[in-house]
């Protein structure tokens, strides 16, 4: 894949990025030194192989295995707050002007931190972010996650802000094994508490999962790539303008779409669906957001106009306040008005 020309002035917006999927070898080394943790190797290439999804990855379940090593570095207050800061700093270097970083507090309790301590640590990192940054708290699909999910829900309510902190809730994990319908009670409460939420849906499971997430009241859908399996779901997305957080490289790696030549992003865009483009897990996927746009341009003929549309959709769909949205739209206009 051709890398994006780093000298070009760009303004990217990242709405779907997992903290534990954003730990590059450089960040991993810094976090290891800071916490006196011994990594399996100091060699950057070998570390990259450990942190990046293998080429023979078969499905989402295989893909999720790759998170084990980064998670070992994200189990202390300093580790979590520094990771948020370092990822935000890497995003700034990549010309990302706004990002939403998501993580599941319940995955960071291995050394005894409470979910609340974990959220507070991440908020410390947000305070030091060089770019406008917000957090999304993930509930997890899985066995026996109910109580932990309820705790995450309550923390999302307690720390919810319009900008500069926790802005939304999510549902992550193995969608093929644990259907979206099983999480109705969590999102009924989230809706009642007026916590905005996105849900990973239509990735490892089909369009029905997207329909379920929409029925819960999701403001955005994580992936939603398989929505085309039901035209009624596509129509609902088009009419509601609920945004899809699409991540093509991640979908290719997890085999969410068997024939990538039929990747539906452009088709969705042409149908008036509010599509956005994201990395999902920039370190585990081995990409940047610039690479992802480049991939769509080279393989699917994404035009400059469509690129701007994707970015404007992201500005509209961001879980942030109106002032930040205005800033994002103005920055997009300044960056791209002379090119398009
Ligand atoms: Zn994701």
Short mmCIF file of C-alpha atoms and ligand atoms in Angstrom, two decimals:
data_model
loop_
_atom_site.label_atom_id
_atom_site.label_comp_id
_atom_site.label_asym_id
_atom_site.label_seq_id
_atom_site.Cartn_x
_atom_site.Cartn_y
_atom_site.Cartn_z
CA UNK A 1 0.00 0.00 0.00
CA UNK A 2 1.30 3.45 -0.91
CA UNK A 3 1.71 5.60 2.17
CA UNK A 4 0.09 9.02 2.23
CA UNK A 5 2.42 11.86 1.32
CA UNK A 6 3.34 13.15 4.76
CA UNK A 7 4.08 16.66 3.47
CA UNK A 8 0.52 17.20 2.25
CA UNK A 9 -1.64 19.27 4.56
CA UNK A 10 -4.54 17.14 5.75
CA UNK A 11 -7.13 17.27 8.51
CA UNK A 12 -8.34 13.86 9.59
CA UNK A 13 -11.11 13.02 12.07
CA UNK A 14 -11.00 9.66 13.87
CA UNK A 15 -14.23 8.48 15.51
CA UNK A 16 -13.48 4.77 15.97
CA UNK A 17 -10.16 3.99 17.62
CA UNK A 18 -9.54 1.54 20.46
CA UNK A 19 -6.89 2.56 23.00
CA UNK A 20 -5.51 -0.98 23.28
CA UNK A 21 -5.44 -1.23 19.49
CA UNK A 22 -3.43 1.98 19.17
CA UNK A 23 -0.31 0.89 21.07
CA UNK A 24 2.48 1.07 18.47
CA UNK A 25 5.92 -0.46 19.19
CA UNK A 26 7.23 3.02 20.10
CA UNK A 27 4.40 3.63 22.56
CA UNK A 28 4.73 0.09 23.96
CA UNK A 29 8.43 0.67 24.67
CA UNK A 30 7.72 3.95 26.48
CA UNK A 31 4.93 2.41 28.55
CA UNK A 32 7.11 -0.59 29.45
CA UNK A 33 9.99 1.60 30.65
CA UNK A 34 7.64 3.84 32.62
CA UNK A 35 6.10 0.87 34.45
CA UNK A 36 9.21 -1.29 34.70
CA UNK A 37 7.60 -4.01 32.60
CA UNK A 38 9.77 -6.34 30.54
CA UNK A 39 8.55 -6.71 26.96
CA UNK A 40 8.98 -10.06 25.15
CA UNK A 41 11.49 -8.31 22.88
CA UNK A 42 13.13 -4.88 22.45
CA UNK A 43 13.52 -5.34 18.71
CA UNK A 44 11.07 -2.97 16.99
CA UNK A 45 10.32 -5.34 14.08
CA UNK A 46 9.73 -8.31 16.38
CA UNK A 47 7.59 -6.11 18.62
CA UNK A 48 5.65 -4.97 15.57
CA UNK A 49 4.95 -8.63 14.70
CA UNK A 50 3.63 -9.23 18.20
CA UNK A 51 1.45 -6.11 18.23
CA UNK A 52 0.14 -6.37 14.68
CA UNK A 53 -2.51 -8.73 13.38
CA UNK A 54 -0.99 -11.79 11.59
CA UNK A 55 -1.53 -12.10 7.85
CA UNK A 56 -3.30 -15.45 8.38
CA UNK A 57 -5.92 -13.91 10.68
CA UNK A 58 -9.19 -15.77 10.03
CA UNK A 59 -11.87 -13.87 11.88
CA UNK A 60 -12.79 -11.36 14.58
CA UNK A 61 -12.04 -13.87 17.34
CA UNK A 62 -8.44 -14.36 16.07
CA UNK A 63 -8.12 -10.60 15.70
CA UNK A 64 -9.19 -10.00 19.30
CA UNK A 65 -6.32 -12.25 20.49
CA UNK A 66 -3.85 -9.54 19.41
CA UNK A 67 -4.93 -7.29 22.27
CA UNK A 68 -3.33 -9.42 24.99
CA UNK A 69 0.13 -7.78 24.91
CA UNK A 70 -1.01 -4.14 24.74
CA UNK A 71 -3.44 -4.79 27.57
CA UNK A 72 -0.57 -5.85 29.87
CA UNK A 73 0.77 -2.28 29.51
CA UNK A 74 -2.56 -0.69 30.42
CA UNK A 75 -3.15 -1.92 33.95
CA UNK A 76 -1.83 0.98 36.07
CA UNK A 77 -2.94 4.60 36.52
CA UNK A 78 0.25 5.99 34.99
CA UNK A 79 0.19 3.42 32.17
CA UNK A 80 -3.35 4.34 31.18
CA UNK A 81 -2.96 8.11 31.44
CA UNK A 82 0.36 8.08 29.57
CA UNK A 83 -1.04 5.78 26.88
CA UNK A 84 -3.93 8.19 26.23
CA UNK A 85 -1.46 11.09 26.01
CA UNK A 86 0.98 9.20 23.74
CA UNK A 87 -1.74 7.98 21.38
CA UNK A 88 -3.17 11.53 21.17
CA UNK A 89 0.34 12.86 20.45
CA UNK A 90 0.82 10.25 17.69
CA UNK A 91 -2.52 11.29 16.21
CA UNK A 92 -1.45 14.93 16.18
CA UNK A 93 1.70 13.92 14.27
CA UNK A 94 -0.55 12.18 11.75
CA UNK A 95 -2.59 15.39 11.22
CA UNK A 96 -5.63 14.08 13.05
CA UNK A 97 -7.48 17.20 14.26
CA UNK A 98 -10.06 15.46 16.46
CA UNK A 99 -10.34 11.96 17.87
CA UNK A 100 -12.55 9.79 20.02
CA UNK A 101 -10.63 7.11 21.86
CA UNK A 102 -12.52 4.13 23.27
CA UNK A 103 -11.67 1.50 25.82
CA UNK A 104 -13.42 -0.96 28.13
CA UNK A 105 -12.59 -0.12 31.77
CA UNK A 106 -13.31 -3.73 32.79
CA UNK A 107 -10.32 -4.93 30.72
CA UNK A 108 -7.89 -2.80 32.75
CA UNK A 109 -8.57 -4.19 36.23
CA UNK A 110 -6.00 -7.06 36.13
CA UNK A 111 -3.77 -5.36 38.72
CA UNK A 112 -6.58 -4.30 41.00
CA UNK A 113 -7.59 -0.87 39.70
CA UNK A 114 -11.28 -0.07 39.97
CA UNK A 115 -13.17 0.92 36.86
CA UNK A 116 -13.49 4.43 38.27
CA UNK A 117 -9.72 4.74 38.83
CA UNK A 118 -9.23 3.62 35.25
CA UNK A 119 -11.63 6.22 33.87
CA UNK A 120 -10.02 8.96 36.00
CA UNK A 121 -6.58 7.92 34.75
CA UNK A 122 -7.73 8.13 31.13
CA UNK A 123 -9.21 11.57 31.85
CA UNK A 124 -5.76 12.69 33.12
CA UNK A 125 -4.40 11.72 29.71
CA UNK A 126 -7.17 13.65 27.95
CA UNK A 127 -6.20 16.82 29.87
CA UNK A 128 -2.70 16.62 28.36
CA UNK A 129 -3.88 15.81 24.82
CA UNK A 130 -2.48 18.13 22.15
CA UNK A 131 -5.66 17.72 20.06
CA UNK A 132 -9.37 17.87 20.94
CA UNK A 133 -9.99 14.39 22.32
CA UNK A 134 -12.96 12.58 23.82
CA UNK A 135 -13.44 9.17 25.41
CA UNK A 136 -16.01 6.45 24.72
CA UNK A 137 -16.46 3.80 27.41
CA UNK A 138 -17.00 0.29 26.05
CA UNK A 139 -19.24 -2.32 27.61
CA UNK A 140 -18.15 -5.83 26.65
CA UNK A 141 -19.93 -8.74 25.03
CA UNK A 142 -19.03 -11.97 26.81
CA UNK A 143 -19.79 -14.38 29.63
CA UNK A 144 -20.49 -12.77 32.98
CA UNK A 145 -19.91 -9.18 31.85
CA UNK A 146 -23.28 -7.91 33.05
CA UNK A 147 -22.22 -6.46 36.39
CA UNK A 148 -19.07 -4.91 34.95
CA UNK A 149 -21.15 -3.42 32.11
CA UNK A 150 -23.58 -1.91 34.62
CA UNK A 151 -20.63 -0.32 36.42
CA UNK A 152 -19.32 1.09 33.13
CA UNK A 153 -22.79 2.46 32.38
CA UNK A 154 -22.91 4.26 35.75
CA UNK A 155 -19.42 5.69 35.23
CA UNK A 156 -20.40 6.94 31.77
CA UNK A 157 -23.30 8.78 33.42
CA UNK A 158 -21.16 10.13 36.27
CA UNK A 159 -18.42 11.51 34.03
CA UNK A 160 -20.48 12.41 30.95
CA UNK A 161 -19.57 15.81 29.48
CA UNK A 162 -20.32 17.59 26.22
CA UNK A 163 -16.62 17.78 25.34
CA UNK A 164 -13.19 17.03 26.81
CA UNK A 165 -13.93 13.77 28.62
CA UNK A 166 -16.37 10.86 28.52
CA UNK A 167 -18.92 11.53 25.80
CA UNK A 168 -20.53 8.18 25.00
CA UNK A 169 -20.93 4.47 25.62
CA UNK A 170 -20.20 1.54 23.27
CA UNK A 171 -20.56 -2.24 23.08
CA UNK A 172 -17.46 -4.15 21.92
CA UNK A 173 -16.26 -7.75 21.81
CA UNK A 174 -17.13 -10.92 19.92
CA UNK A 175 -20.36 -10.07 18.10
CA UNK A 176 -20.47 -13.48 16.40
CA UNK A 177 -20.61 -15.24 19.77
CA UNK A 178 -22.69 -12.82 21.84
CA UNK A 179 -25.64 -11.24 19.97
CA UNK A 180 -26.56 -7.57 20.36
CA UNK A 181 -30.05 -8.52 21.58
CA UNK A 182 -28.52 -9.81 24.85
CA UNK A 183 -27.52 -6.25 25.84
CA UNK A 184 -30.92 -4.59 25.63
CA UNK A 185 -31.14 -3.76 29.34
CA UNK A 186 -27.83 -1.87 29.37
CA UNK A 187 -28.80 0.33 26.45
CA UNK A 188 -32.37 0.84 27.64
CA UNK A 189 -30.82 2.33 30.78
CA UNK A 190 -28.28 4.32 28.76
CA UNK A 191 -31.12 5.80 26.72
CA UNK A 192 -33.06 6.64 29.84
CA UNK A 193 -29.96 8.26 31.36
CA UNK A 194 -29.47 10.25 28.12
CA UNK A 195 -26.01 8.81 27.50
CA UNK A 196 -25.30 8.84 23.76
CA UNK A 197 -24.09 5.47 22.48
CA UNK A 198 -22.62 3.68 19.52
CA UNK A 199 -22.69 -0.12 19.18
CA UNK A 200 -20.34 -2.41 17.25
CA UNK A 201 -22.84 -4.11 14.94
CA UNK A 202 -23.01 -5.66 11.48
CA UNK A 203 -19.36 -6.70 11.61
CA UNK A 204 -19.12 -10.36 12.70
CA UNK A 205 -22.93 -10.60 12.67
CA UNK A 206 -25.34 -9.50 9.95
CA UNK A 207 -27.77 -6.65 9.30
CA UNK A 208 -30.13 -7.87 12.02
CA UNK A 209 -27.51 -6.83 14.57
CA UNK A 210 -27.53 -3.30 13.09
CA UNK A 211 -31.33 -3.28 13.20
CA UNK A 212 -31.18 -4.25 16.89
CA UNK A 213 -28.66 -1.50 17.66
CA UNK A 214 -30.88 1.03 15.86
CA UNK A 215 -33.91 -0.16 17.82
CA UNK A 216 -31.97 0.45 21.06
CA UNK A 217 -31.45 4.08 19.97
CA UNK A 218 -27.80 3.98 18.90
CA UNK A 219 -26.61 7.37 17.61
CA UNK A 220 -23.86 5.67 15.58
CA UNK A 221 -22.98 2.13 14.49
CA UNK A 222 -19.48 0.69 14.85
CA UNK A 223 -18.75 -0.79 11.38
CA UNK A 224 -22.26 -1.65 10.12
CA UNK A 225 -20.50 -2.99 7.06
CA UNK A 226 -22.96 -5.88 6.61
CA UNK A 227 -26.02 -3.57 6.61
CA UNK A 228 -26.41 -4.26 2.85
CA UNK A 229 -27.71 -7.72 3.73
CA UNK A 230 -31.07 -6.10 4.50
CA UNK A 231 -32.30 -3.23 2.27
CA UNK A 232 -34.73 -2.14 5.00
CA UNK A 233 -31.76 -1.53 7.33
CA UNK A 234 -30.03 0.54 4.64
CA UNK A 235 -33.19 2.61 4.25
CA UNK A 236 -33.39 3.11 8.00
CA UNK A 237 -29.76 4.26 8.09
CA UNK A 238 -30.36 6.64 5.22
CA UNK A 239 -33.50 8.13 6.78
CA UNK A 240 -32.17 8.38 10.34
CA UNK A 241 -28.68 9.59 9.34
CA UNK A 242 -27.25 7.40 12.11
CA UNK A 243 -23.55 7.35 11.17
CA UNK A 244 -21.60 4.24 10.25
CA UNK A 245 -18.05 4.14 11.65
CA UNK A 246 -16.50 2.11 8.83
CA UNK A 247 -13.01 0.59 9.08
CA UNK A 248 -12.07 -1.25 5.84
CA UNK A 249 -8.63 -2.61 6.79
CA UNK A 250 -9.95 -4.01 10.05
CA UNK A 251 -12.89 -5.56 8.15
CA UNK A 252 -10.48 -7.13 5.66
CA UNK A 253 -8.37 -8.57 8.48
CA UNK A 254 -11.33 -10.01 10.38
CA UNK A 255 -12.96 -11.31 7.18
CA UNK A 256 -16.12 -9.36 7.96
CA UNK A 257 -16.43 -8.99 4.19
CA UNK A 258 -15.32 -12.01 2.17
CA UNK A 259 -14.90 -10.18 -1.11
CA UNK A 260 -13.24 -6.82 -0.45
CA UNK A 261 -13.84 -5.79 -4.08
CA UNK A 262 -17.45 -5.45 -3.05
CA UNK A 263 -16.65 -3.33 0.00
CA UNK A 264 -19.80 -1.22 0.29
CA UNK A 265 -18.46 2.12 1.61
CA UNK A 266 -18.82 4.06 -1.67
CA UNK A 267 -22.18 2.45 -2.36
CA UNK A 268 -23.42 3.48 1.10
CA UNK A 269 -22.12 7.00 0.52
CA UNK A 270 -23.93 7.18 -2.82
CA UNK A 271 -27.14 6.05 -1.11
CA UNK A 272 -26.94 9.05 1.22
CA UNK A 273 -25.94 7.10 4.31
CA UNK A 274 -23.83 9.04 6.82
CA UNK A 275 -20.59 7.07 6.38
CA UNK A 276 -17.34 7.90 8.19
CA UNK A 277 -13.88 6.34 7.69
CA UNK A 278 -11.76 5.20 10.65
CA UNK A 279 -8.89 2.87 11.58
CA UNK A 280 -10.46 0.84 14.44
CA UNK A 281 -7.04 -0.25 15.74
CA UNK A 282 -4.25 1.68 14.07
CA UNK A 283 -1.38 -0.28 15.65
CA UNK A 284 -2.91 -3.75 15.46
CA UNK A 285 -4.04 -3.11 11.87
CA UNK A 286 -0.67 -1.48 11.08
CA UNK A 287 -2.19 1.63 9.50
CA UNK A 288 -2.88 5.34 9.99
CA UNK A 289 -6.08 7.15 9.04
CA UNK A 290 -4.18 8.72 6.13
CA UNK A 291 -3.35 5.19 4.91
CA UNK A 292 -7.01 4.24 5.15
CA UNK A 293 -8.09 7.17 2.96
CA UNK A 294 -5.26 6.32 0.56
CA UNK A 295 -6.46 2.69 0.44
CA UNK A 296 -9.98 3.82 -0.48
CA UNK A 297 -8.65 6.21 -3.15
CA UNK A 298 -6.40 3.63 -4.80
CA UNK A 299 -8.68 0.62 -4.62
CA UNK A 300 -12.16 2.10 -4.83
CA UNK A 301 -11.63 5.40 -6.64
CA UNK A 302 -12.68 7.55 -3.68
CA UNK A 303 -12.85 11.08 -5.11
CA UNK A 304 -11.71 14.25 -3.35
CA UNK A 305 -15.36 15.26 -3.02
CA UNK A 306 -16.24 11.94 -1.38
CA UNK A 307 -13.23 12.26 0.92
CA UNK A 308 -14.48 15.65 2.09
CA UNK A 309 -17.97 14.23 2.52
CA UNK A 310 -16.61 11.46 4.77
CA UNK A 311 -14.79 14.02 6.90
CA UNK A 312 -17.80 16.34 7.09
CA UNK A 313 -19.94 13.35 8.10
CA UNK A 314 -17.43 12.63 10.88
CA UNK A 315 -17.60 16.25 12.08
CA UNK A 316 -21.41 16.05 12.13
CA UNK A 317 -21.49 12.65 13.88
CA UNK A 318 -18.80 13.39 16.47
CA UNK A 319 -19.87 13.06 20.11
CA UNK A 320 -18.87 16.62 20.95
CA UNK A 321 -20.30 20.08 21.51
CA UNK A 322 -21.42 22.50 18.81
CA UNK A 323 -18.39 24.76 19.24
CA UNK A 324 -16.01 21.87 18.50
CA UNK A 325 -18.10 20.81 15.52
CA UNK A 326 -17.89 24.34 14.14
CA UNK A 327 -14.11 24.29 14.64
CA UNK A 328 -13.89 20.97 12.78
CA UNK A 329 -16.00 22.18 9.85
CA UNK A 330 -13.99 25.40 9.61
CA UNK A 331 -10.71 23.49 9.67
CA UNK A 332 -11.96 21.12 6.95
CA UNK A 333 -12.99 24.08 4.85
CA UNK A 334 -9.61 25.78 5.28
CA UNK A 335 -7.70 22.56 4.52
CA UNK A 336 -9.67 21.42 1.50
CA UNK A 337 -11.36 24.45 -0.08
CA UNK A 338 -8.47 25.11 -2.45
CA UNK A 339 -8.23 21.44 -3.48
CA UNK A 340 -11.87 20.64 -4.18
ZN1 LIG B 1 -13.93 -1.40 17.02
#
